[in-house]
Amino acid sequence: KQEVTQIPAALSVPEGENLVLNCSFTDSAIYNLQWFRQDPGKGLTSLLLIQSSQREQTSGRLNASLDKSSGRSTLYIAASQPGDSATYLCAVHGGNNRKLIWGLGTSLAVNP
Amino acid sequence: KAGVTQTPRYLIKTRGQQVTLSCSPISGHRSVSWYQQTPGQGLQFLFEYFSETQRNKGNFPGRFSGRQFSNSRSEMNVSTLELGDSALYLCASSFDELEQYFGPGTRLTVT
């Protein structure tokens, strides 16, 4: 049974810092992995999707990597800004069952 | 292109009542998935519909049901509401079964 864990659960950093959010999963047979952002009381915004055959994806100040063999993904945020404050969620797509398995998220606060 | 829309955005119901939530996917998307989000459990998969057929179902009791119409719009219904059903219900649509696009959610409060 696939399980997704995100560490740390919460993070508070000063503006301008580079930071790494971690996501680990127990079953390496994944179809893809997605990183999402959720603002308080709001829905989810997809940030990056990494296919199982890919090693990383980049969008602006965000870079996500995937290491299937070790069951890990990291989301790197460069030069963090207060507007980056949100909860970041990692979700693994198992393929055949067509459903996402979610971590509980990392709550990020970037302080001015 | 308009995004995924969900109605209503907020809902307050009492125990024992039933509720119907609606989701309109992005135009051209035929897959619609529903998720429940609670502080303790995080996001949990409810079910997925594709071309009016339920393709996959999560581990929720039979009080939770759904359907999809020919225009891909989907509804989910919860009967005999319990306090523990209070949650944010999120709908996501997908075109290619790869990337899911989420709506803003319906916040359900059961009192």
PDB file of C-alpha atoms in Angstrom:
ATOM      1  CA  LYS A   1       0.000   0.000   0.000  1.00  0.00           C
ATOM      2  CA  GLN A   2       1.457   3.326  -1.109  1.00  0.00           C
ATOM      3  CA  GLU A   3       2.175   5.829   1.659  1.00  0.00           C
ATOM      4  CA  VAL A   4       3.441   9.368   1.163  1.00  0.00           C
ATOM      5  CA  THR A   5       5.264  11.301   3.855  1.00  0.00           C
ATOM      6  CA  GLN A   6       6.276  14.947   3.825  1.00  0.00           C
ATOM      7  CA  ILE A   7       8.954  16.424   6.027  1.00  0.00           C
ATOM      8  CA  PRO A   8       9.000  18.877   7.675  1.00  0.00           C
ATOM      9  CA  ALA A   9       5.344  19.393   8.598  1.00  0.00           C
ATOM     10  CA  ALA A  10       5.973  23.115   9.070  1.00  0.00           C
ATOM     11  CA  LEU A  11       8.752  25.485   8.125  1.00  0.00           C
ATOM     12  CA  SER A  12       9.359  29.148   8.860  1.00  0.00           C
ATOM     13  CA  VAL A  13      12.134  30.987   7.014  1.00  0.00           C
ATOM     14  CA  PRO A  14      13.213  34.586   6.415  1.00  0.00           C
ATOM     15  CA  GLU A  15      12.601  36.088   3.014  1.00  0.00           C
ATOM     16  CA  GLY A  16      15.305  35.397   0.438  1.00  0.00           C
ATOM     17  CA  GLU A  17      16.304  32.001   1.740  1.00  0.00           C
ATOM     18  CA  ASN A  18      16.571  28.956  -0.526  1.00  0.00           C
ATOM     19  CA  LEU A  19      14.686  25.995   0.858  1.00  0.00           C
ATOM     20  CA  VAL A  20      13.959  22.329   0.241  1.00  0.00           C
ATOM     21  CA  LEU A  21      10.759  20.462   0.948  1.00  0.00           C
ATOM     22  CA  ASN A  22      10.875  16.692   1.092  1.00  0.00           C
ATOM     23  CA  CYS A  23       8.454  14.000  -0.012  1.00  0.00           C
ATOM     24  CA  SER A  24       8.985  10.260   0.357  1.00  0.00           C
ATOM     25  CA  PHE A  25       6.883   7.354  -0.892  1.00  0.00           C
ATOM     26  CA  THR A  26       6.967   3.661  -0.075  1.00  0.00           C
ATOM     27  CA  ASP A  27       6.201   2.070  -3.463  1.00  0.00           C
ATOM     28  CA  SER A  28       8.528   3.052  -6.284  1.00  0.00           C
ATOM     29  CA  ALA A  29       6.104   1.818  -8.964  1.00  0.00           C
ATOM     30  CA  ILE A  30       4.625   5.238  -9.608  1.00  0.00           C
ATOM     31  CA  TYR A  31       3.199   6.768 -12.763  1.00  0.00           C
ATOM     32  CA  ASN A  32       4.025  10.350 -11.857  1.00  0.00           C
ATOM     33  CA  LEU A  33       4.418  12.700  -8.917  1.00  0.00           C
ATOM     34  CA  GLN A  34       2.864  16.127  -8.554  1.00  0.00           C
ATOM     35  CA  TRP A  35       3.608  19.045  -6.288  1.00  0.00           C
ATOM     36  CA  PHE A  36       0.718  21.320  -5.388  1.00  0.00           C
ATOM     37  CA  ARG A  37       0.297  24.530  -3.486  1.00  0.00           C
ATOM     38  CA  GLN A  38      -2.722  25.282  -1.299  1.00  0.00           C
ATOM     39  CA  ASP A  39      -3.505  28.672   0.157  1.00  0.00           C
ATOM     40  CA  PRO A  40      -5.616  28.774   3.344  1.00  0.00           C
ATOM     41  CA  GLY A  41      -9.209  27.734   2.679  1.00  0.00           C
ATOM     42  CA  LYS A  42      -8.563  27.454  -1.032  1.00  0.00           C
ATOM     43  CA  GLY A  43      -8.252  24.734  -3.625  1.00  0.00           C
ATOM     44  CA  LEU A  44      -5.049  23.304  -5.023  1.00  0.00           C
ATOM     45  CA  THR A  45      -2.752  24.770  -7.632  1.00  0.00           C
ATOM     46  CA  SER A  46      -0.536  22.372  -9.535  1.00  0.00           C
ATOM     47  CA  LEU A  47       3.092  23.496  -9.445  1.00  0.00           C
ATOM     48  CA  LEU A  48       5.070  20.748 -11.124  1.00  0.00           C
ATOM     49  CA  LEU A  49       4.412  17.287 -12.489  1.00  0.00           C
ATOM     50  CA  ILE A  50       7.249  14.800 -12.896  1.00  0.00           C
ATOM     51  CA  GLN A  51       6.690  11.702 -14.989  1.00  0.00           C
ATOM     52  CA  SER A  52       8.187   8.462 -13.705  1.00  0.00           C
ATOM     53  CA  SER A  53      10.769   8.548 -16.498  1.00  0.00           C
ATOM     54  CA  GLN A  54      11.930  12.057 -15.600  1.00  0.00           C
ATOM     55  CA  ARG A  55      14.444  13.178 -13.006  1.00  0.00           C
ATOM     56  CA  GLU A  56      13.391  16.769 -12.523  1.00  0.00           C
ATOM     57  CA  GLN A  57      11.135  19.603 -13.633  1.00  0.00           C
ATOM     58  CA  THR A  58      11.640  23.338 -13.323  1.00  0.00           C
ATOM     59  CA  SER A  59       9.264  26.276 -13.315  1.00  0.00           C
ATOM     60  CA  GLY A  60      10.621  29.688 -12.466  1.00  0.00           C
ATOM     61  CA  ARG A  61      12.073  29.609  -8.959  1.00  0.00           C
ATOM     62  CA  LEU A  62      10.802  26.072  -8.388  1.00  0.00           C
ATOM     63  CA  ASN A  63      12.659  22.867  -9.120  1.00  0.00           C
ATOM     64  CA  ALA A  64      11.346  19.411  -8.330  1.00  0.00           C
ATOM     65  CA  SER A  65      13.439  16.270  -8.478  1.00  0.00           C
ATOM     66  CA  LEU A  66      12.441  12.637  -8.450  1.00  0.00           C
ATOM     67  CA  ASP A  67      14.457   9.599  -7.388  1.00  0.00           C
ATOM     68  CA  LYS A  68      12.197   6.592  -7.798  1.00  0.00           C
ATOM     69  CA  SER A  69      14.713   4.060  -6.578  1.00  0.00           C
ATOM     70  CA  SER A  70      14.983   5.742  -3.199  1.00  0.00           C
ATOM     71  CA  GLY A  71      11.322   6.780  -3.111  1.00  0.00           C
ATOM     72  CA  ARG A  72      12.041  10.476  -2.779  1.00  0.00           C
ATOM     73  CA  SER A  73      11.170  13.803  -4.317  1.00  0.00           C
ATOM     74  CA  THR A  74      12.305  17.254  -3.318  1.00  0.00           C
ATOM     75  CA  LEU A  75      10.862  20.647  -4.107  1.00  0.00           C
ATOM     76  CA  TYR A  76      13.477  23.378  -4.166  1.00  0.00           C
ATOM     77  CA  ILE A  77      12.312  26.973  -3.833  1.00  0.00           C
ATOM     78  CA  ALA A  78      14.919  29.595  -4.660  1.00  0.00           C
ATOM     79  CA  ALA A  79      14.975  33.082  -3.158  1.00  0.00           C
ATOM     80  CA  SER A  80      11.780  32.599  -1.164  1.00  0.00           C
ATOM     81  CA  GLN A  81       9.233  35.423  -0.954  1.00  0.00           C
ATOM     82  CA  PRO A  82       6.377  36.121   1.480  1.00  0.00           C
ATOM     83  CA  GLY A  83       3.964  35.253  -1.338  1.00  0.00           C
ATOM     84  CA  ASP A  84       5.333  31.704  -1.265  1.00  0.00           C
ATOM     85  CA  SER A  85       3.692  31.195   2.133  1.00  0.00           C
ATOM     86  CA  ALA A  86       1.241  28.323   1.714  1.00  0.00           C
ATOM     87  CA  THR A  87       0.922  24.595   2.257  1.00  0.00           C
ATOM     88  CA  TYR A  88       2.827  22.466  -0.236  1.00  0.00           C
ATOM     89  CA  LEU A  89       1.451  19.039  -0.994  1.00  0.00           C
ATOM     90  CA  CYS A  90       3.058  16.111  -2.729  1.00  0.00           C
ATOM     91  CA  ALA A  91       0.899  13.505  -4.475  1.00  0.00           C
ATOM     92  CA  VAL A  92       1.856  10.246  -6.120  1.00  0.00           C
ATOM     93  CA  HIS A  93      -0.087   8.778  -9.019  1.00  0.00           C
ATOM     94  CA  GLY A  94      -0.011   5.005  -8.922  1.00  0.00           C
ATOM     95  CA  GLY A  95      -1.035   4.518 -12.551  1.00  0.00           C
ATOM     96  CA  ASN A  96      -3.441   1.618 -12.766  1.00  0.00           C
ATOM     97  CA  ASN A  97      -5.737   2.802 -10.021  1.00  0.00           C
ATOM     98  CA  ARG A  98      -5.847   6.327 -11.413  1.00  0.00           C
ATOM     99  CA  LYS A  99      -5.906   7.975  -8.027  1.00  0.00           C
ATOM    100  CA  LEU A 100      -3.522  10.268  -6.232  1.00  0.00           C
ATOM    101  CA  ILE A 101      -2.057   9.326  -2.863  1.00  0.00           C
ATOM    102  CA  TRP A 102      -1.256  12.414  -0.825  1.00  0.00           C
ATOM    103  CA  GLY A 103       1.175  13.508   1.811  1.00  0.00           C
ATOM    104  CA  LEU A 104      -0.112  15.681   4.640  1.00  0.00           C
ATOM    105  CA  GLY A 105       1.810  18.680   3.360  1.00  0.00           C
ATOM    106  CA  THR A 106       4.420  21.130   4.551  1.00  0.00           C
ATOM    107  CA  SER A 107       3.123  24.436   5.870  1.00  0.00           C
ATOM    108  CA  LEU A 108       5.568  27.140   4.773  1.00  0.00           C
ATOM    109  CA  ALA A 109       5.789  30.632   6.225  1.00  0.00           C
ATOM    110  CA  VAL A 110       8.185  33.089   4.594  1.00  0.00           C
ATOM    111  CA  ASN A 111       8.720  36.088   6.847  1.00  0.00           C
ATOM    112  CA  PRO A 112       9.495  39.561   5.455  1.00  0.00           C
TER     113      PRO A 112
ATOM    114  CA  LYS B   1     -10.440  28.418 -20.820  1.00  0.00           C
ATOM    115  CA  ALA B   2     -12.461  28.446 -17.622  1.00  0.00           C
ATOM    116  CA  GLY B   3     -11.124  26.405 -14.726  1.00  0.00           C
ATOM    117  CA  VAL B   4     -12.863  23.795 -12.626  1.00  0.00           C
ATOM    118  CA  THR B   5     -15.858  25.251 -10.841  1.00  0.00           C
ATOM    119  CA  GLN B   6     -17.571  23.915  -7.755  1.00  0.00           C
ATOM    120  CA  THR B   7     -20.873  24.908  -6.222  1.00  0.00           C
ATOM    121  CA  PRO B   8     -21.760  25.814  -3.625  1.00  0.00           C
ATOM    122  CA  ARG B   9     -18.562  27.146  -2.078  1.00  0.00           C
ATOM    123  CA  TYR B  10     -19.849  26.932   1.481  1.00  0.00           C
ATOM    124  CA  LEU B  11     -22.553  24.822   3.023  1.00  0.00           C
ATOM    125  CA  ILE B  12     -23.872  24.280   6.538  1.00  0.00           C
ATOM    126  CA  LYS B  13     -26.015  21.243   7.231  1.00  0.00           C
ATOM    127  CA  THR B  14     -27.246  19.423  10.314  1.00  0.00           C
ATOM    128  CA  ARG B  15     -26.638  15.803  11.212  1.00  0.00           C
ATOM    129  CA  GLY B  16     -28.892  13.380   9.394  1.00  0.00           C
ATOM    130  CA  GLN B  17     -29.474  15.615   6.409  1.00  0.00           C
ATOM    131  CA  GLN B  18     -28.172  14.923   2.935  1.00  0.00           C
ATOM    132  CA  VAL B  19     -26.167  17.170   0.646  1.00  0.00           C
ATOM    133  CA  THR B  20     -25.345  17.369  -3.063  1.00  0.00           C
ATOM    134  CA  LEU B  21     -22.202  19.077  -4.336  1.00  0.00           C
ATOM    135  CA  SER B  22     -21.586  19.982  -7.950  1.00  0.00           C
ATOM    136  CA  CYS B  23     -18.458  20.145 -10.075  1.00  0.00           C
ATOM    137  CA  SER B  24     -18.023  21.433 -13.618  1.00  0.00           C
ATOM    138  CA  PRO B  25     -14.748  20.300 -15.190  1.00  0.00           C
ATOM    139  CA  ILE B  26     -12.571  22.180 -17.626  1.00  0.00           C
ATOM    140  CA  SER B  27     -14.055  22.040 -21.101  1.00  0.00           C
ATOM    141  CA  GLY B  28     -12.858  18.918 -22.887  1.00  0.00           C
ATOM    142  CA  HIS B  29     -11.935  17.054 -19.713  1.00  0.00           C
ATOM    143  CA  ARG B  30     -13.835  13.801 -19.315  1.00  0.00           C
ATOM    144  CA  SER B  31     -12.347  12.575 -16.047  1.00  0.00           C
ATOM    145  CA  VAL B  32     -13.572  13.991 -12.757  1.00  0.00           C
ATOM    146  CA  SER B  33     -12.238  12.951  -9.354  1.00  0.00           C
ATOM    147  CA  TRP B  34     -13.475  13.864  -5.904  1.00  0.00           C
ATOM    148  CA  TYR B  35     -11.401  14.225  -2.738  1.00  0.00           C
ATOM    149  CA  GLN B  36     -12.156  14.924   0.897  1.00  0.00           C
ATOM    150  CA  GLN B  37      -9.728  17.058   2.862  1.00  0.00           C
ATOM    151  CA  THR B  38      -9.727  17.187   6.658  1.00  0.00           C
ATOM    152  CA  PRO B  39      -7.050  18.517   9.031  1.00  0.00           C
ATOM    153  CA  GLY B  40      -6.438  15.103  10.565  1.00  0.00           C
ATOM    154  CA  GLN B  41      -6.563  12.834   7.519  1.00  0.00           C
ATOM    155  CA  GLY B  42      -5.360  15.173   4.816  1.00  0.00           C
ATOM    156  CA  LEU B  43      -6.613  14.539   1.296  1.00  0.00           C
ATOM    157  CA  GLN B  44      -8.398  11.280   0.633  1.00  0.00           C
ATOM    158  CA  PHE B  45      -9.686   9.980  -2.667  1.00  0.00           C
ATOM    159  CA  LEU B  46     -13.450   9.471  -2.898  1.00  0.00           C
ATOM    160  CA  PHE B  47     -14.113   8.384  -6.478  1.00  0.00           C
ATOM    161  CA  GLU B  48     -13.359   9.060 -10.100  1.00  0.00           C
ATOM    162  CA  TYR B  49     -15.733   9.250 -13.051  1.00  0.00           C
ATOM    163  CA  PHE B  50     -14.971   9.011 -16.726  1.00  0.00           C
ATOM    164  CA  SER B  51     -17.590   9.253 -19.462  1.00  0.00           C
ATOM    165  CA  GLU B  52     -20.414   8.823 -16.948  1.00  0.00           C
ATOM    166  CA  THR B  53     -18.905   5.668 -15.429  1.00  0.00           C
ATOM    167  CA  GLN B  54     -17.313   5.321 -12.025  1.00  0.00           C
ATOM    168  CA  ARG B  55     -13.836   3.994 -12.703  1.00  0.00           C
ATOM    169  CA  ASN B  56     -12.386   3.958  -9.241  1.00  0.00           C
ATOM    170  CA  LYS B  57     -13.577   4.298  -5.692  1.00  0.00           C
ATOM    171  CA  GLY B  58     -11.873   5.075  -2.412  1.00  0.00           C
ATOM    172  CA  ASN B  59     -12.546   3.628   1.014  1.00  0.00           C
ATOM    173  CA  PHE B  60     -15.594   5.596   2.019  1.00  0.00           C
ATOM    174  CA  PRO B  61     -18.962   4.287   3.247  1.00  0.00           C
ATOM    175  CA  GLY B  62     -21.894   3.906   0.903  1.00  0.00           C
ATOM    176  CA  ARG B  63     -23.357   7.182   2.188  1.00  0.00           C
ATOM    177  CA  PHE B  64     -20.972   8.836  -0.254  1.00  0.00           C
ATOM    178  CA  SER B  65     -22.051   8.518  -3.849  1.00  0.00           C
ATOM    179  CA  GLY B  66     -21.559  10.327  -7.087  1.00  0.00           C
ATOM    180  CA  ARG B  67     -22.506  10.514 -10.710  1.00  0.00           C
ATOM    181  CA  GLN B  68     -21.380  12.124 -13.911  1.00  0.00           C
ATOM    182  CA  PHE B  69     -23.548  13.548 -16.654  1.00  0.00           C
ATOM    183  CA  SER B  70     -23.082  13.412 -20.400  1.00  0.00           C
ATOM    184  CA  ASN B  71     -21.571  16.915 -20.375  1.00  0.00           C
ATOM    185  CA  SER B  72     -18.946  15.649 -17.874  1.00  0.00           C
ATOM    186  CA  ARG B  73     -20.372  17.663 -14.998  1.00  0.00           C
ATOM    187  CA  SER B  74     -20.333  15.645 -11.812  1.00  0.00           C
ATOM    188  CA  GLU B  75     -22.221  15.608  -8.563  1.00  0.00           C
ATOM    189  CA  MET B  76     -21.461  13.934  -5.291  1.00  0.00           C
ATOM    190  CA  ASN B  77     -24.040  13.173  -2.664  1.00  0.00           C
ATOM    191  CA  VAL B  78     -23.624  12.469   1.019  1.00  0.00           C
ATOM    192  CA  SER B  79     -26.631  11.051   2.829  1.00  0.00           C
ATOM    193  CA  THR B  80     -27.284  10.900   6.567  1.00  0.00           C
ATOM    194  CA  LEU B  81     -24.607  13.441   7.350  1.00  0.00           C
ATOM    195  CA  GLU B  82     -22.353  12.933  10.348  1.00  0.00           C
ATOM    196  CA  LEU B  83     -20.237  15.480  12.195  1.00  0.00           C
ATOM    197  CA  GLY B  84     -17.126  13.800  10.806  1.00  0.00           C
ATOM    198  CA  ASP B  85     -18.214  14.622   7.264  1.00  0.00           C
ATOM    199  CA  SER B  86     -17.271  18.256   7.873  1.00  0.00           C
ATOM    200  CA  ALA B  87     -14.479  18.867   5.400  1.00  0.00           C
ATOM    201  CA  LEU B  88     -13.328  20.610   2.272  1.00  0.00           C
ATOM    202  CA  TYR B  89     -14.519  18.624  -0.744  1.00  0.00           C
ATOM    203  CA  LEU B  90     -12.335  19.073  -3.789  1.00  0.00           C
ATOM    204  CA  CYS B  91     -13.079  18.159  -7.355  1.00  0.00           C
ATOM    205  CA  ALA B  92     -10.396  17.704 -10.000  1.00  0.00           C
ATOM    206  CA  SER B  93     -10.656  17.232 -13.736  1.00  0.00           C
ATOM    207  CA  SER B  94      -8.180  15.697 -16.107  1.00  0.00           C
ATOM    208  CA  PHE B  95      -7.816  15.377 -19.863  1.00  0.00           C
ATOM    209  CA  ASP B  96      -5.020  12.878 -20.227  1.00  0.00           C
ATOM    210  CA  GLU B  97      -5.148  11.109 -16.866  1.00  0.00           C
ATOM    211  CA  LEU B  98      -1.803  12.646 -16.054  1.00  0.00           C
ATOM    212  CA  GLU B  99      -2.256  16.069 -14.584  1.00  0.00           C
ATOM    213  CA  GLN B 100      -5.250  16.960 -12.456  1.00  0.00           C
ATOM    214  CA  TYR B 101      -6.680  20.456 -12.182  1.00  0.00           C
ATOM    215  CA  PHE B 102      -8.519  21.311  -9.013  1.00  0.00           C
ATOM    216  CA  GLY B 103     -11.495  23.492  -8.260  1.00  0.00           C
ATOM    217  CA  PRO B 104     -11.693  25.830  -5.247  1.00  0.00           C
ATOM    218  CA  GLY B 105     -13.602  23.283  -3.193  1.00  0.00           C
ATOM    219  CA  THR B 106     -16.837  23.213  -1.229  1.00  0.00           C
ATOM    220  CA  ARG B 107     -16.494  23.771   2.500  1.00  0.00           C
ATOM    221  CA  LEU B 108     -19.112  21.592   4.235  1.00  0.00           C
ATOM    222  CA  THR B 109     -19.859  22.110   7.901  1.00  0.00           C
ATOM    223  CA  VAL B 110     -22.107  19.618   9.667  1.00  0.00           C
ATOM    224  CA  THR B 111     -23.584  20.766  12.984  1.00  0.00           C
TER     225      THR B 111
END
